[in-house]
Coordinates of C-alpha atoms in Angstrom, one line a residue:
M24 CA -37.4 -12.5 4.1
R25 CA -37.6 -16.3 3.7
P26 CA -36.3 -18.2 6.7
M27 CA -33.9 -20.3 4.7
L28 CA -32.4 -17.2 3.1
V29 CA -31.8 -15.6 6.5
I30 CA -30.2 -18.8 7.7
A31 CA -28.0 -19.0 4.7
M32 CA -26.9 -15.4 5.1
L33 CA -26.1 -15.9 8.8
A34 CA -24.1 -19.1 7.9
C35 CA -22.0 -17.1 5.4
A36 CA -21.4 -14.4 8.0
A37 CA -20.4 -16.9 10.7
G38 CA -17.0 -17.7 9.0
P39 CA -15.7 -14.1 9.1
L40 CA -17.2 -13.5 12.6
A41 CA -15.6 -16.7 13.9
A42 CA -12.2 -15.7 12.5
Q43 CA -12.5 -12.3 14.2
A44 CA -13.0 -14.1 17.6
D45 CA -9.5 -15.5 17.4
P46 CA -7.0 -12.7 16.5
K47 CA -4.1 -15.1 16.1
A48 CA -6.1 -17.3 13.7
T49 CA -7.1 -14.1 11.7
L50 CA -3.4 -13.0 11.6
L51 CA -2.3 -16.4 10.4
A52 CA -5.0 -16.5 7.7
D53 CA -4.0 -13.0 6.5
W54 CA -0.3 -13.9 6.3
Q55 CA -1.1 -17.1 4.4
R56 CA -3.3 -15.1 2.0
L57 CA -0.6 -12.5 1.5
K58 CA 2.0 -15.3 0.8
D59 CA -0.3 -16.8 -1.8
N60 CA -1.0 -13.4 -3.4
N61 CA 2.7 -12.6 -3.5
L62 CA 3.5 -15.9 -5.1
H63 CA 0.7 -15.4 -7.7
Y64 CA 2.2 -12.0 -8.7
L65 CA 5.7 -13.5 -8.8
D66 CA 4.5 -16.5 -10.9
A67 CA 2.8 -14.1 -13.4
M68 CA 6.1 -12.4 -14.3
P69 CA 8.2 -14.3 -16.8
D70 CA 11.8 -15.1 -16.0
S71 CA 12.8 -12.3 -18.4
G72 CA 11.0 -9.7 -16.2
L73 CA 12.9 -10.3 -13.0
A74 CA 15.5 -7.6 -13.9
F75 CA 12.9 -5.2 -15.3
H76 CA 12.4 -1.8 -13.6
P77 CA 10.0 0.8 -15.0
T78 CA 12.4 3.7 -14.6
P79 CA 16.1 4.1 -13.7
G80 CA 16.8 4.2 -10.0
V81 CA 13.9 2.0 -8.8
R82 CA 14.1 -1.6 -7.7
T83 CA 13.8 -4.4 -10.3
F84 CA 10.8 -6.7 -10.0
A85 CA 13.0 -9.3 -8.2
E86 CA 14.3 -6.6 -5.8
Q87 CA 10.8 -5.5 -5.0
M88 CA 9.9 -9.1 -4.1
E89 CA 13.0 -9.3 -1.9
H90 CA 12.2 -6.0 -0.3
I91 CA 8.8 -7.3 0.7
V92 CA 10.0 -10.5 2.3
S93 CA 13.2 -9.1 3.9
T94 CA 11.1 -6.7 6.0
N95 CA 8.9 -9.7 7.0
A96 CA 11.9 -11.7 8.0
D97 CA 13.1 -8.8 10.2
V98 CA 9.8 -8.5 11.9
A99 CA 9.5 -12.2 12.5
A100 CA 13.0 -12.6 13.9
L101 CA 13.5 -9.3 15.8
A102 CA 10.0 -8.3 17.0
V103 CA 8.2 -11.7 17.3
K104 CA 11.0 -14.1 18.2
G105 CA 13.2 -11.6 20.0
L106 CA 16.4 -12.6 18.2
A107 CA 19.4 -10.4 18.1
A108 CA 19.7 -10.6 14.3
T109 CA 17.7 -11.8 11.3
P110 CA 18.9 -15.2 10.0
A111 CA 20.3 -15.2 6.4
F112 CA 17.9 -16.5 3.8
G113 CA 19.2 -17.5 0.4
D114 CA 21.8 -16.0 -1.9
T115 CA 20.9 -12.8 -3.7
A116 CA 23.2 -13.8 -6.5
Q117 CA 20.8 -16.7 -7.1
F118 CA 17.3 -15.6 -6.2
L119 CA 17.5 -12.1 -7.8
H120 CA 18.3 -13.7 -11.2
N121 CA 16.4 -17.0 -11.1
K122 CA 12.6 -17.2 -10.8
A123 CA 12.5 -20.6 -9.3
A124 CA 15.0 -19.6 -6.6
L125 CA 13.1 -16.3 -6.0
H126 CA 9.9 -18.3 -5.6
R127 CA 11.5 -20.6 -3.0
H128 CA 13.0 -17.6 -1.2
V129 CA 9.7 -15.7 -1.0
A130 CA 7.9 -18.9 0.1
E131 CA 10.5 -19.7 2.7
I132 CA 10.4 -16.3 4.4
Y133 CA 6.6 -16.3 4.4
D134 CA 6.7 -19.7 6.0
Y135 CA 9.2 -18.4 8.6
M136 CA 6.8 -15.5 9.4
I137 CA 3.8 -17.8 9.6
A138 CA 5.6 -20.2 11.9
A139 CA 6.8 -17.3 14.1
I140 CA 3.2 -16.1 14.5
R141 CA 1.8 -19.6 15.0
D142 CA 4.4 -20.5 17.7
A143 CA 4.4 -17.1 19.4
T144 CA 3.3 -16.9 23.0
P145 CA 1.1 -14.0 24.2
A146 CA 4.2 -12.5 25.9
Q147 CA 6.1 -12.6 22.6
L148 CA 3.3 -10.9 20.7
S149 CA 3.1 -8.1 23.3
R150 CA 6.9 -7.7 23.7
V151 CA 8.0 -4.2 22.8
S152 CA 10.9 -3.6 20.5
A153 CA 12.3 -0.9 18.2
M154 CA 13.6 -1.3 14.7
Y155 CA 14.3 0.8 11.5
G156 CA 14.8 3.9 13.6
Q157 CA 11.2 3.9 14.6
P158 CA 9.7 4.2 18.1
A159 CA 9.3 1.0 20.1
A160 CA 6.1 -0.9 19.6
P161 CA 4.6 -4.3 20.5
A162 CA 5.3 -7.2 18.2
T163 CA 1.6 -7.2 17.1
R164 CA 2.0 -3.6 15.9
W165 CA 5.2 -4.6 13.9
L166 CA 3.2 -7.5 12.4
Q167 CA 0.4 -5.1 11.3
L168 CA 2.9 -2.6 9.8
S169 CA 4.8 -5.4 8.0
L170 CA 1.6 -6.7 6.6
E171 CA 0.6 -3.2 5.4
H172 CA 4.1 -2.7 3.9
S173 CA 3.9 -6.0 2.1
V174 CA 0.5 -5.2 0.5
W175 CA 1.6 -1.7 -0.4
T176 CA 4.9 -2.9 -2.0
L177 CA 3.2 -5.7 -3.8
G178 CA 0.8 -3.1 -5.3
Q179 CA 3.9 -1.3 -6.6
T180 CA 4.6 -4.3 -8.8
V181 CA 1.4 -3.9 -10.8
P182 CA 3.1 -1.4 -13.3
Y183 CA 6.0 -3.8 -13.6
L184 CA 3.6 -6.4 -14.8
R185 CA 1.5 -4.1 -17.0
L186 CA 4.6 -2.6 -18.7
N187 CA 5.5 -6.2 -19.7
R188 CA 2.0 -6.7 -21.0
I189 CA 1.1 -9.1 -18.2
P190 CA -2.3 -8.6 -16.5
A191 CA -1.9 -8.4 -12.7
P192 CA -3.4 -11.4 -10.9
S193 CA -6.5 -10.6 -9.0
Y194 CA -5.8 -9.9 -5.3
S195 CA -7.5 -12.5 -3.1
M196 CA -9.5 -11.0 -0.3
P197 CA -10.7 -12.9 2.8
F198 CA -14.4 -12.5 1.9

């Protein structure tokens, strides 16, 4: 292989490898990327689609977005910050029926999560707590599960978009 090609390949790989060296930086980057992805999906749905649900008995599009971020708020407040209760964020009468309000609500809770991670001490990240009737786990585990839940639930919104003849935005990956 040409030396310059090898150097270029190593330089491209250095970014992801450097991020892996700092788990907190990786976690923050993943949550920021998830916030951006959620907002792109939310922005893709027209105002008229907020109340849409593909079948009776399932959440509306707006309720799906709220479900994603309410879990994130719980994990940030209860597991990371060690608070006794999750603070109230917004008014459902507003943000479940108004796209601009829902956008602000989703962004605010992601910003709350990102700040909680950024400001967390190693002791806070390793603090063990229980929630949702599940076994106790360290805050880092709750963060991982909340991230997984967010991506999984966001994926459930793809049919909502497609049934409204809206292509789902591409999902941004870290590489």
